[in-house]
XYZ file of C-alpha atoms in Angstrom:
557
model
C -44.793 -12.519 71.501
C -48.290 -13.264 70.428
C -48.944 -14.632 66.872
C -51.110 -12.215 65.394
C -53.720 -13.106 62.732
C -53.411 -11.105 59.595
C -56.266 -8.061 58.920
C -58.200 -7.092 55.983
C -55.918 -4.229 55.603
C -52.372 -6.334 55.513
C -53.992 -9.783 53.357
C -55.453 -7.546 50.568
C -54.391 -10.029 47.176
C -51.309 -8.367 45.136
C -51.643 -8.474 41.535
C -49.280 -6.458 38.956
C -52.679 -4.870 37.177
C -52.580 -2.109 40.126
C -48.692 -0.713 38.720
C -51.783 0.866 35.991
C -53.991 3.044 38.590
C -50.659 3.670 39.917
C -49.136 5.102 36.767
C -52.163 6.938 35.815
C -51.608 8.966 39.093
C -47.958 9.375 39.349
C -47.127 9.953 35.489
C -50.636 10.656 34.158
C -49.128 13.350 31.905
C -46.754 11.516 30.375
C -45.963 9.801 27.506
C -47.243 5.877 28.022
C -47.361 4.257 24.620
C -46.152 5.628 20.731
C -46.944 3.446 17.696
C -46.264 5.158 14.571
C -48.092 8.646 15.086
C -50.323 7.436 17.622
C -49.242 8.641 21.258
C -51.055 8.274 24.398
C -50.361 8.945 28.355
C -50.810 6.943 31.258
C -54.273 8.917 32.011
C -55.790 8.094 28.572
C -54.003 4.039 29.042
C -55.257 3.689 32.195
C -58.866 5.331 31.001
C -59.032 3.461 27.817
C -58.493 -0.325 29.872
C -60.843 0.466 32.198
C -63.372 0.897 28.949
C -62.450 -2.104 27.309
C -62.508 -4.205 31.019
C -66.177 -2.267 31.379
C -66.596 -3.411 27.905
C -66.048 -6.935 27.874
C -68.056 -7.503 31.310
C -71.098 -5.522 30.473
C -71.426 -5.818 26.376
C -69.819 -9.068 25.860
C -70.779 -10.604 29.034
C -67.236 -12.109 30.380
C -67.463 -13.640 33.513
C -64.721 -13.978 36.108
C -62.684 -17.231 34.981
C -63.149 -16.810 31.537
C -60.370 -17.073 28.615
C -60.286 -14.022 26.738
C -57.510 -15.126 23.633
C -55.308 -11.883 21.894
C -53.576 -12.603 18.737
C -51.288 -9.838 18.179
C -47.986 -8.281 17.218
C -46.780 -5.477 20.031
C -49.625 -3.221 19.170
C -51.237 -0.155 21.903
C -54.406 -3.029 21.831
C -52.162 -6.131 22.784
C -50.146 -3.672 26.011
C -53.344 -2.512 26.902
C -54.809 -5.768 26.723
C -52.765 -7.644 29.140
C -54.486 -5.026 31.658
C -57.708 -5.005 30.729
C -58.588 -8.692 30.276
C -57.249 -9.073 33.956
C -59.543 -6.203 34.969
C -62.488 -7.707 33.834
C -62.097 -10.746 36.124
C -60.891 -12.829 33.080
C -57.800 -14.936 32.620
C -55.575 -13.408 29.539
C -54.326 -15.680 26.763
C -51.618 -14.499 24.309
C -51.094 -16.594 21.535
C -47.904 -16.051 18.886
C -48.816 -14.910 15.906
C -46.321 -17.417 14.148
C -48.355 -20.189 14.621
C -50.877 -22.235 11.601
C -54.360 -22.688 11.937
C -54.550 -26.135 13.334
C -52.140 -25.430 15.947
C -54.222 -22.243 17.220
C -57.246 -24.250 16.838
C -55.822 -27.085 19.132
C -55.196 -23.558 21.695
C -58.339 -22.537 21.416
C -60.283 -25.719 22.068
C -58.187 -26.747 24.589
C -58.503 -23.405 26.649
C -62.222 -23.044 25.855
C -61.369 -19.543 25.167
C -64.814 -17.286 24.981
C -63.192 -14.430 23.195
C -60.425 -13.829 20.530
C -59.114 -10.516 19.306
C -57.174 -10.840 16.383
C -54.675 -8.728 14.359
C -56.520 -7.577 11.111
C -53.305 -9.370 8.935
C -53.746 -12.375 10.962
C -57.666 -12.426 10.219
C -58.370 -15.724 7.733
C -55.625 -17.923 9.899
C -58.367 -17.205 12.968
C -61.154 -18.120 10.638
C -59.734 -20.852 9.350
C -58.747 -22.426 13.097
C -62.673 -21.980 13.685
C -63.660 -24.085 10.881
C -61.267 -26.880 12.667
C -62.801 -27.179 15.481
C -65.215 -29.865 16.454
C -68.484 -30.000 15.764
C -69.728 -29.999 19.093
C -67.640 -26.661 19.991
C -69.069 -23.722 19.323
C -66.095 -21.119 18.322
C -65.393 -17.818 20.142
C -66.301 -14.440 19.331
C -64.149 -13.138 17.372
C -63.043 -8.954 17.761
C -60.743 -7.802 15.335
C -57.781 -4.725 15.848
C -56.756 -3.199 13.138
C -54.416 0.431 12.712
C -57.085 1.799 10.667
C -60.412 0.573 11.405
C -62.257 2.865 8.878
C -60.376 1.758 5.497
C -62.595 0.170 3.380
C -61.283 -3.906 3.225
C -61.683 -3.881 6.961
C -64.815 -2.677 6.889
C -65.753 -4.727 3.930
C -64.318 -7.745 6.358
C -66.362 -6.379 9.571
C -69.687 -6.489 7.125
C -68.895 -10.153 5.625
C -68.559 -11.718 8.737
C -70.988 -10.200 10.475
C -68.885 -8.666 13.223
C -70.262 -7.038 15.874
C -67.651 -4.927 17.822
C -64.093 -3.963 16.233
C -61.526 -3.001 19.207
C -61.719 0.592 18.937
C -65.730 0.649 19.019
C -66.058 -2.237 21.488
C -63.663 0.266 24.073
C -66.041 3.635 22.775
C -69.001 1.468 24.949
C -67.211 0.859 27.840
C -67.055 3.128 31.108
C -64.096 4.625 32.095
C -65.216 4.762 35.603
C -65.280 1.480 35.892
C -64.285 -0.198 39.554
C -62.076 -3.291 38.025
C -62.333 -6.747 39.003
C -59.830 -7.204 41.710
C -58.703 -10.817 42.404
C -60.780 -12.639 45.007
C -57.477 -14.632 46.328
C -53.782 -13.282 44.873
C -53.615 -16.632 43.905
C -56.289 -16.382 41.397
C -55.113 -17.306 37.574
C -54.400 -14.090 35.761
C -52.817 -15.457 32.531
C -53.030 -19.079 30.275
C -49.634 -19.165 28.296
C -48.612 -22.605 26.213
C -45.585 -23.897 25.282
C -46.387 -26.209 22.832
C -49.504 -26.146 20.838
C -48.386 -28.737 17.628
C -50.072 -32.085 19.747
C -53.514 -32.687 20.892
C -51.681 -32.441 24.108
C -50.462 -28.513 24.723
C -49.054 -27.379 27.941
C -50.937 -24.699 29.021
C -49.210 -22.946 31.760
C -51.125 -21.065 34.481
C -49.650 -18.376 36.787
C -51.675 -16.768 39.272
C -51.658 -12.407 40.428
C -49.240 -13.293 42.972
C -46.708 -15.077 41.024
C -46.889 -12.223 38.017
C -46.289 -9.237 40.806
C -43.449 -10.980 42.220
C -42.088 -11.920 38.634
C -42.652 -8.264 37.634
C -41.083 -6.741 40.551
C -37.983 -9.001 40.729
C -37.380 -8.145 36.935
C -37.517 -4.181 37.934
C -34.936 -4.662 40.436
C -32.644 -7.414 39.274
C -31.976 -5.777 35.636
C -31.973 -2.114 38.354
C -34.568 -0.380 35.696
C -35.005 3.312 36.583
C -38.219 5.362 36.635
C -39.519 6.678 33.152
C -37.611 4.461 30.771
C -37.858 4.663 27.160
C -38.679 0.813 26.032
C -38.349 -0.355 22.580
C -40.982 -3.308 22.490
C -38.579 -5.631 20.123
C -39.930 -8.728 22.417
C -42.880 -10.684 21.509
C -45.502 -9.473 23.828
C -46.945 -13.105 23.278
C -43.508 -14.548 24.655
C -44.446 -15.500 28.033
C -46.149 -11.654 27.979
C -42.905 -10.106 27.349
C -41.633 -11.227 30.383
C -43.878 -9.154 32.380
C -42.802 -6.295 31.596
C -45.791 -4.764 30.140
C -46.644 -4.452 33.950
C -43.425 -3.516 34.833
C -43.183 -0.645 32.568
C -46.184 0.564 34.332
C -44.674 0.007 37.717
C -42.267 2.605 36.837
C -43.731 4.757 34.460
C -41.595 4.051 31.321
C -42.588 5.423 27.826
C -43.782 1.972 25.638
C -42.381 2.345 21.834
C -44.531 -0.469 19.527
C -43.109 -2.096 16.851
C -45.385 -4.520 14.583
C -42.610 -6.185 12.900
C -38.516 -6.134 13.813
C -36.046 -4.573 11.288
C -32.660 -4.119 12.129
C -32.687 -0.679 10.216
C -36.381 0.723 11.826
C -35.150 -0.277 15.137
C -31.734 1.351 14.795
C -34.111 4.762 13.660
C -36.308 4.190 16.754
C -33.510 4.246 19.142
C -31.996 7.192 17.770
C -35.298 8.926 17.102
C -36.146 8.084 20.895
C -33.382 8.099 22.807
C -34.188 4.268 23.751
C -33.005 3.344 26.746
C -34.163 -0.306 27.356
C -35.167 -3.594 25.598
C -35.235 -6.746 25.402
C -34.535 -9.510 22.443
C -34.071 -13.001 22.190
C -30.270 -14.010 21.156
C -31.298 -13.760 17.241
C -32.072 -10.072 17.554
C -28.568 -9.541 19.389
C -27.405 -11.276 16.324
C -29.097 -9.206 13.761
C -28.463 -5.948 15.476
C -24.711 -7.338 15.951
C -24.961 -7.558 11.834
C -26.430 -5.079 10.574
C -23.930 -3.023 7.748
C -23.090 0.383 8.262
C -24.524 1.035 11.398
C -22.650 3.150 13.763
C -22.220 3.114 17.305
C -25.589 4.946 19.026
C -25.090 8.122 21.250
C -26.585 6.823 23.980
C -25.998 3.244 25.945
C -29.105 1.332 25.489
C -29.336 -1.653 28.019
C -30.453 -4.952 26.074
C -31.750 -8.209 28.365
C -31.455 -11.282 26.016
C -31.969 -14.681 27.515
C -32.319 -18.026 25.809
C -29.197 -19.610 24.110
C -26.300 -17.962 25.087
C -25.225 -15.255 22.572
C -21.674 -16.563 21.478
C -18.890 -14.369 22.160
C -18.382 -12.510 19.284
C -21.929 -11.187 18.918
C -21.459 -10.036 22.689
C -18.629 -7.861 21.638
C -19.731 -6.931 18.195
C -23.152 -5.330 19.976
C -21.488 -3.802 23.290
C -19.073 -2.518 20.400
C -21.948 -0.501 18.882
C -23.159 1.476 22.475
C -25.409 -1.767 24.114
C -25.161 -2.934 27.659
C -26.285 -6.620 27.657
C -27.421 -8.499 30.676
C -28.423 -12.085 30.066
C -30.527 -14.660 31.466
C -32.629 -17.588 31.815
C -36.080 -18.298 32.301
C -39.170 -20.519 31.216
C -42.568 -20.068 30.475
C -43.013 -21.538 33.712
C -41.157 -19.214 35.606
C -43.331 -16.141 34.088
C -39.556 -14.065 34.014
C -36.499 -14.647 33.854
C -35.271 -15.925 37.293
C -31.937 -16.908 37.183
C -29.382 -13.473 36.097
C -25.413 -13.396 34.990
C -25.252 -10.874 37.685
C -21.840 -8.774 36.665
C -19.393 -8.392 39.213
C -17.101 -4.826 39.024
C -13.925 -6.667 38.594
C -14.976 -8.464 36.186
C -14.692 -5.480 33.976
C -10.624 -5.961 34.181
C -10.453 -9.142 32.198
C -9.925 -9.508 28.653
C -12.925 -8.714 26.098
C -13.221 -12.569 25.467
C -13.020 -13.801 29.051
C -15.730 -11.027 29.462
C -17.913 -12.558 26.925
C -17.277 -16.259 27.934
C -18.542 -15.329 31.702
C -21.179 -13.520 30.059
C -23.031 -16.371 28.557
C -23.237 -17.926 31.537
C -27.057 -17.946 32.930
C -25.614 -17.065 36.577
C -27.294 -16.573 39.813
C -31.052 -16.487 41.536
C -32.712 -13.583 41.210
C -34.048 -11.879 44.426
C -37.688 -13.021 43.623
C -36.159 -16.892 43.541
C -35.619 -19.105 47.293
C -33.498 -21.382 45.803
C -31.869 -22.628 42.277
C -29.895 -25.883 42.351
C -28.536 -28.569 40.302
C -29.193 -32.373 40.629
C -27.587 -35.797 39.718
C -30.819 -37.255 38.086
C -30.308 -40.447 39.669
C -29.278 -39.792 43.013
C -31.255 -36.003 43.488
C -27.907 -34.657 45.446
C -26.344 -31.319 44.187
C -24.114 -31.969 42.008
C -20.275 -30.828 42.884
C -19.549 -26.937 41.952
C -17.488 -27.813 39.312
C -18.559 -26.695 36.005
C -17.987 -30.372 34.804
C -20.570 -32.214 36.827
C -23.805 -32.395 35.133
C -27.948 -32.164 36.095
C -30.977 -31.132 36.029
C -31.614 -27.554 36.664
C -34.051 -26.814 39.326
C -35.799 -24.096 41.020
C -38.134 -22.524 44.050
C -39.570 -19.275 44.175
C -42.752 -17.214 43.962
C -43.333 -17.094 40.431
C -43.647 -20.743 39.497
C -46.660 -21.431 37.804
C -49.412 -23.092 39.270
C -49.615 -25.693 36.834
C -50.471 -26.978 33.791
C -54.150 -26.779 32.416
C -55.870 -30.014 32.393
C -52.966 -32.052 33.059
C -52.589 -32.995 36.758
C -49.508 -35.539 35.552
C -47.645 -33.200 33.883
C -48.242 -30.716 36.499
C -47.423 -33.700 38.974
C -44.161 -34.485 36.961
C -42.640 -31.081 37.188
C -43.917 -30.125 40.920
C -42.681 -32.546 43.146
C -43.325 -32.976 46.511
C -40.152 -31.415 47.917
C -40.883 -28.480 46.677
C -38.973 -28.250 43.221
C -39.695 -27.601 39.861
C -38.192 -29.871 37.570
C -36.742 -27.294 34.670
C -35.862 -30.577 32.520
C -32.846 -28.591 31.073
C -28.991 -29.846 32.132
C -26.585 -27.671 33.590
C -23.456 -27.779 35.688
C -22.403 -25.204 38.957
C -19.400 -23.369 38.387
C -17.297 -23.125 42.120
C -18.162 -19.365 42.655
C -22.054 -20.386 42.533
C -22.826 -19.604 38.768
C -25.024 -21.588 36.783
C -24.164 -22.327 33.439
C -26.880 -24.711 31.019
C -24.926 -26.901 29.105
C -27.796 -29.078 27.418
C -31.788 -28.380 27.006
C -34.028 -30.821 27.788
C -33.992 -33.645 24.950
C -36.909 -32.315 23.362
C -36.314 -28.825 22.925
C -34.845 -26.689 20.255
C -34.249 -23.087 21.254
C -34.354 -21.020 17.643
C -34.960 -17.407 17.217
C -36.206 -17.512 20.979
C -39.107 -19.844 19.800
C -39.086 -23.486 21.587
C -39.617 -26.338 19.333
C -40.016 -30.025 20.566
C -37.984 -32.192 18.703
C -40.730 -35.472 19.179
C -43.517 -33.273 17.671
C -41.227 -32.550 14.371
C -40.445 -36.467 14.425
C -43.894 -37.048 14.872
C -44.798 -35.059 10.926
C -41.669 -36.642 9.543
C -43.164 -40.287 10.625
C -46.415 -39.454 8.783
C -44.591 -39.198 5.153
C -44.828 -42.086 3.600
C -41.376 -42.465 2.382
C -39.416 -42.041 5.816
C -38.740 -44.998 8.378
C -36.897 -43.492 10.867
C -36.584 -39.997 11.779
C -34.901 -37.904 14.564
C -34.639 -34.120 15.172
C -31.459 -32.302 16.799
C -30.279 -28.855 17.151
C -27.916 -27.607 14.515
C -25.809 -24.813 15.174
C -27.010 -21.366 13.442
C -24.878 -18.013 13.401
C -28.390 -16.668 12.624
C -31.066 -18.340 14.786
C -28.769 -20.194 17.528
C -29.995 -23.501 16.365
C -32.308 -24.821 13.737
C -33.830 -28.121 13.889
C -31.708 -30.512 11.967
C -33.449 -33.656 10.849
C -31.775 -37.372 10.462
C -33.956 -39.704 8.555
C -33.952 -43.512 6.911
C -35.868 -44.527 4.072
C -38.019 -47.876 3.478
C -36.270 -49.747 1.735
C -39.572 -50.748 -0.687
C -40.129 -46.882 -1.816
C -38.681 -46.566 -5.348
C -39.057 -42.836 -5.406
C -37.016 -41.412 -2.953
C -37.810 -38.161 -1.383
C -35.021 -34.915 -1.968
C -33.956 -33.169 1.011
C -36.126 -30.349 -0.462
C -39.445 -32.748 -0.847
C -38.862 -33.461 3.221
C -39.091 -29.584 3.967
C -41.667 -28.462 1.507
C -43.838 -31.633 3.245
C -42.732 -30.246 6.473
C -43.969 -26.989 5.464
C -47.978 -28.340 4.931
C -47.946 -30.320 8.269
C -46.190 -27.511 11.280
C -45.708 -24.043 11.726
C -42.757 -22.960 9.811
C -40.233 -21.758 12.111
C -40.063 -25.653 13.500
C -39.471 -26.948 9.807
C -35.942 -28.885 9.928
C -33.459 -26.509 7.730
C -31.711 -29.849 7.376
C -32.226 -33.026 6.450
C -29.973 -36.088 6.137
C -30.600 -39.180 5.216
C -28.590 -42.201 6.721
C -28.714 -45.990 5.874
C -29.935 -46.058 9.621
C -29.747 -44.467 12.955
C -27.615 -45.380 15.728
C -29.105 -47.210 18.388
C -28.834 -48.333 22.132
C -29.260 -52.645 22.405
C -32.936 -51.658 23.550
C -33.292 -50.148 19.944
C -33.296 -46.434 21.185
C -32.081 -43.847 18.892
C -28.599 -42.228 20.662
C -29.699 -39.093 20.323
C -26.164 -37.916 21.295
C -24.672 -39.233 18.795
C -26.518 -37.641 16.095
C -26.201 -34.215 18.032
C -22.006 -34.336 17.808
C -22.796 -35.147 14.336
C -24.917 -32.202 13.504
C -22.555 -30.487 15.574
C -19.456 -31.355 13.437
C -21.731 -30.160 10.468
C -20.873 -26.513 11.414
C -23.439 -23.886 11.465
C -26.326 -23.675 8.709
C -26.629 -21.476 6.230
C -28.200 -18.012 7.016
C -31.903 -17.889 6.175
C -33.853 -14.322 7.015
C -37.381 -15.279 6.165
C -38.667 -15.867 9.799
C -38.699 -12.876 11.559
């Protein structure tokens, strides 16, 4: 047979932003998005994004490339953001609203973002990441949302600083006609996420239409989600955009519940009040639904996708217990989804509640969107024996793999090598039927609360007080938050005044965002070391290990 050459008609770019026009056509009248006692269909979504994409091109003057930045809890503005920055030819930027000034002003720069909108609450932390920035670089417009743009401090704000457009009257100018920017090439950048921010060097990952359609679509099918869904938006829509699944629940349709701020109680309410049917939550919210007093089992089965750390055993039960079906995991920011899935086998359901549990946690299998997921001996790069004993790095080929890292061709370099892998950096073992199961992170990482911390960055603040001569940062276990950072420090010897466990923290406090402050600190005489004078890490992790978990603090979330 002849090769034929693809048409116009067969090599027109894929992107996840056309699951909106879709939407708006199939489901038009019903129910897209409900925030409080604001409800909207997929007509008025799909309307009101074309507005703000006419918007942005034609009052603010974005141009195709551009970063447009959202700081936002999982507000109507930041779902119907992640469709209408992309429609207006610009590349979307979601930053987490846990983060300080200086880190978001590191972001900013960095991305030479030409836009922010900002969450009113979140407001002087913005301004005060503007006044960080060089002198040379001008900051970006700044838009702000608000739920009630007419009460009197934010219009007293709006007035002060001169503001221009708020969200709601920036969208009033824009045409709801409007024919949106389509990609020139599917492998156009759609989205700027970053995984670290806390260094003058942030990774800012890229991932282009194609890889977010085929992350979107492989998340539909692998976790089987049905048409019209009721989702309960308990992810951060600024985690690695919810795992794209703000496109996804336009793909099929699904009704979008907002929540501004998790609470084990409102969320129980919602679910009841909506007959939930889907969400997804990082292995802390399992944990704080799991413990929650009083609550009863709910009258329908909600399915809940967690990935991360896996959830130990007896949160698995204690939340199945109370009427959710949990599917877990693993992903990276790189990966735009999850991409590797403890797909369940039938009889699986005969074994005993904790064997259940214990194959549960394991990360499993490639998802259909994936080619291939292995595990390699770091030093020879063979797969390592199906064992569950032998140890390597995780790594991984498929469609959704970013394209690389913003201004850094040798990270990019380091993680995408030539044969065609990406280079996770996280340890695992294969089990013999094919499961994968992580059994380290990556030396740097902390996973805690679902947030990623880097363990040299927090060493890097605790080597800038002037009391501390060595420091390094481990993951303690948490019944609460997985693992917090736990902190092992020596003193110089010349300081008279020695610093409390509770000076380290509060300094900690003033230098980093809070969630990566170490909950622990201990002080040692000094810290084990190779004969090349390298900290042995592993030896201070068993220790922290041995510790037990840390005590249960609530303040983060």
């Amino acid at each position: 047979m002849d090769l034929l050459k693809p048409s116009a008609a067969n090599s027109s770019p894929i992107t996840p932003v056309g699951f909106l026009e879709r939407a708006a056509t199939v489901y038009g009248d019903c129910t897209s998005i409900i925030y409080n006692e604001t409800t909207f269909t997929w007509k008025q979504t799909n309307r009101r994004c074309l507005r703000l994409a006419s918007a942005l091109k034609s009052i603010i003057g974005i141009q195709r490339g551009d970063v447009v930045s959202v700081l936002s809890p999982n507000l109507p503005a930041m779902y119907e953001l992640h469709f209408a920055v992309p429609m207006s030819g610009a590349i979307l930027n979601t930053i987490s609203t846990r983060l300080d000034a200086r880190t978001i002003s590191v972001l900013l720069c960095h991305s030479e973002s030409k836009l922010v909108f900002v969450d009113f609450p979140s407001r002087f932390t913005v301004l005060e990441a503007f006044s960080l920035f060089p002198t040379e670089i001008v900051p970006p417009m700044l838009i702000l949302i608000n739920d009630d743009e007419d009460d009197i401090e934010s219009s007293l704000f709006t007035l002060e600083f001169n503001l221009e457009f708020t969200y709601e009257r920036l969208l009033t100018r824009g045409d709801p006609d409007f024919h949106w920017e389509r990609p020139h090439r599917e492998w156009d950048p759609m989205v700027l996420n970053y995984t670290s921010g806390t260094t003058s060097y942030p990774k800012g990952v890229v991932h282009s239409h194609r890889g977010l359609y085929i992350a979107t679509v492989d998340s539909l099918v692998d976790w089987s989600v049905p048409k019209q869904p009721v989702f309960l938006w308990t992810l951060a829509m600024f985690h690695s955009n919810g795992w794209c699944f703000p496109w996804g629940m336009a793909a099929v349709g699904a009704t979008n519940i907002c929540v501004r701020k998790f609470d084990a109680v409102s969320v129980y309410n919602l679910l009841r009040q909506h007959k939930v049917t889907h969400m997804c939550a990082a292995p802390v919210v399992l944990n704080m639904l799991a413990n929650e007093p009083g609550i009863k089992p709910l009258p329908n089965r909600v399915h809940i996708l967690t990935a991360g750390a896996p959830p130990p055993a007896p949160v698995l039960l204690r939340t199945e217990s109370l009427g959710f079906l949990v599917s877990h995991g693993y992903g990276l920011t790189e990966t735009a989804s999850i991409v590797v899935s403890c797909a369940w086998k039938p009889e699986w359901n005969k074994l005993p509640a904790t064997q259940r549990a214990r194959l549960k946690a394991r990360q499993g299998v490639k998802t259909l969107g994936m080619t291939e997921i292995d595990v390699l001996d770091p030093e020879s790069g063979v797969s390592v024996k199906r064992d569950g004993l032998s140890l390597g790095e995780i790594v991984l080929r498929g469609g959704s793999i970013l394209l690389g890292y913003l201004k850094d061709p040798i990270g990019t370099s380091k993680c995408l090598k030539a044969d065609g892998w990406f280079c996770t950096g996280d340890v695992g073992v294969m089990h013999p039927d094919g499961y994968l199961e992580i059994k380290d992170r990556s030396k740097d990482v902390i996973i805690s609360g679902g947030e990623n911390i880097s363990s040299v960055e927090v060493e890097s603040i605790l080597y800038s007080h002037p009391a501390i001569h060595e420091a390094a940062v481990v993951a303690r276990p948490d019944e609460y938050w997985g693992e917090t950072p736990c902190a092992f420090v020596s003193l110089k010897p010349e300081k008279i005044q020695k610093p409390s466990q509770k000076d380290i923290i509060e300094f900690c406090r003033l230098k980093m965002p809070h969630y990566m402050v170490p909950k622990t600190v201990v002080f040692e005489e000094s810290l084990p070391k190779t004969p090349t004078g390298k900290i042995q890490k592993f030896m201070l992790r068993e220790k922290a290990k041995a510790m037990g978990t840390a005590a249960r603090l609530a303040s983060r979330i």
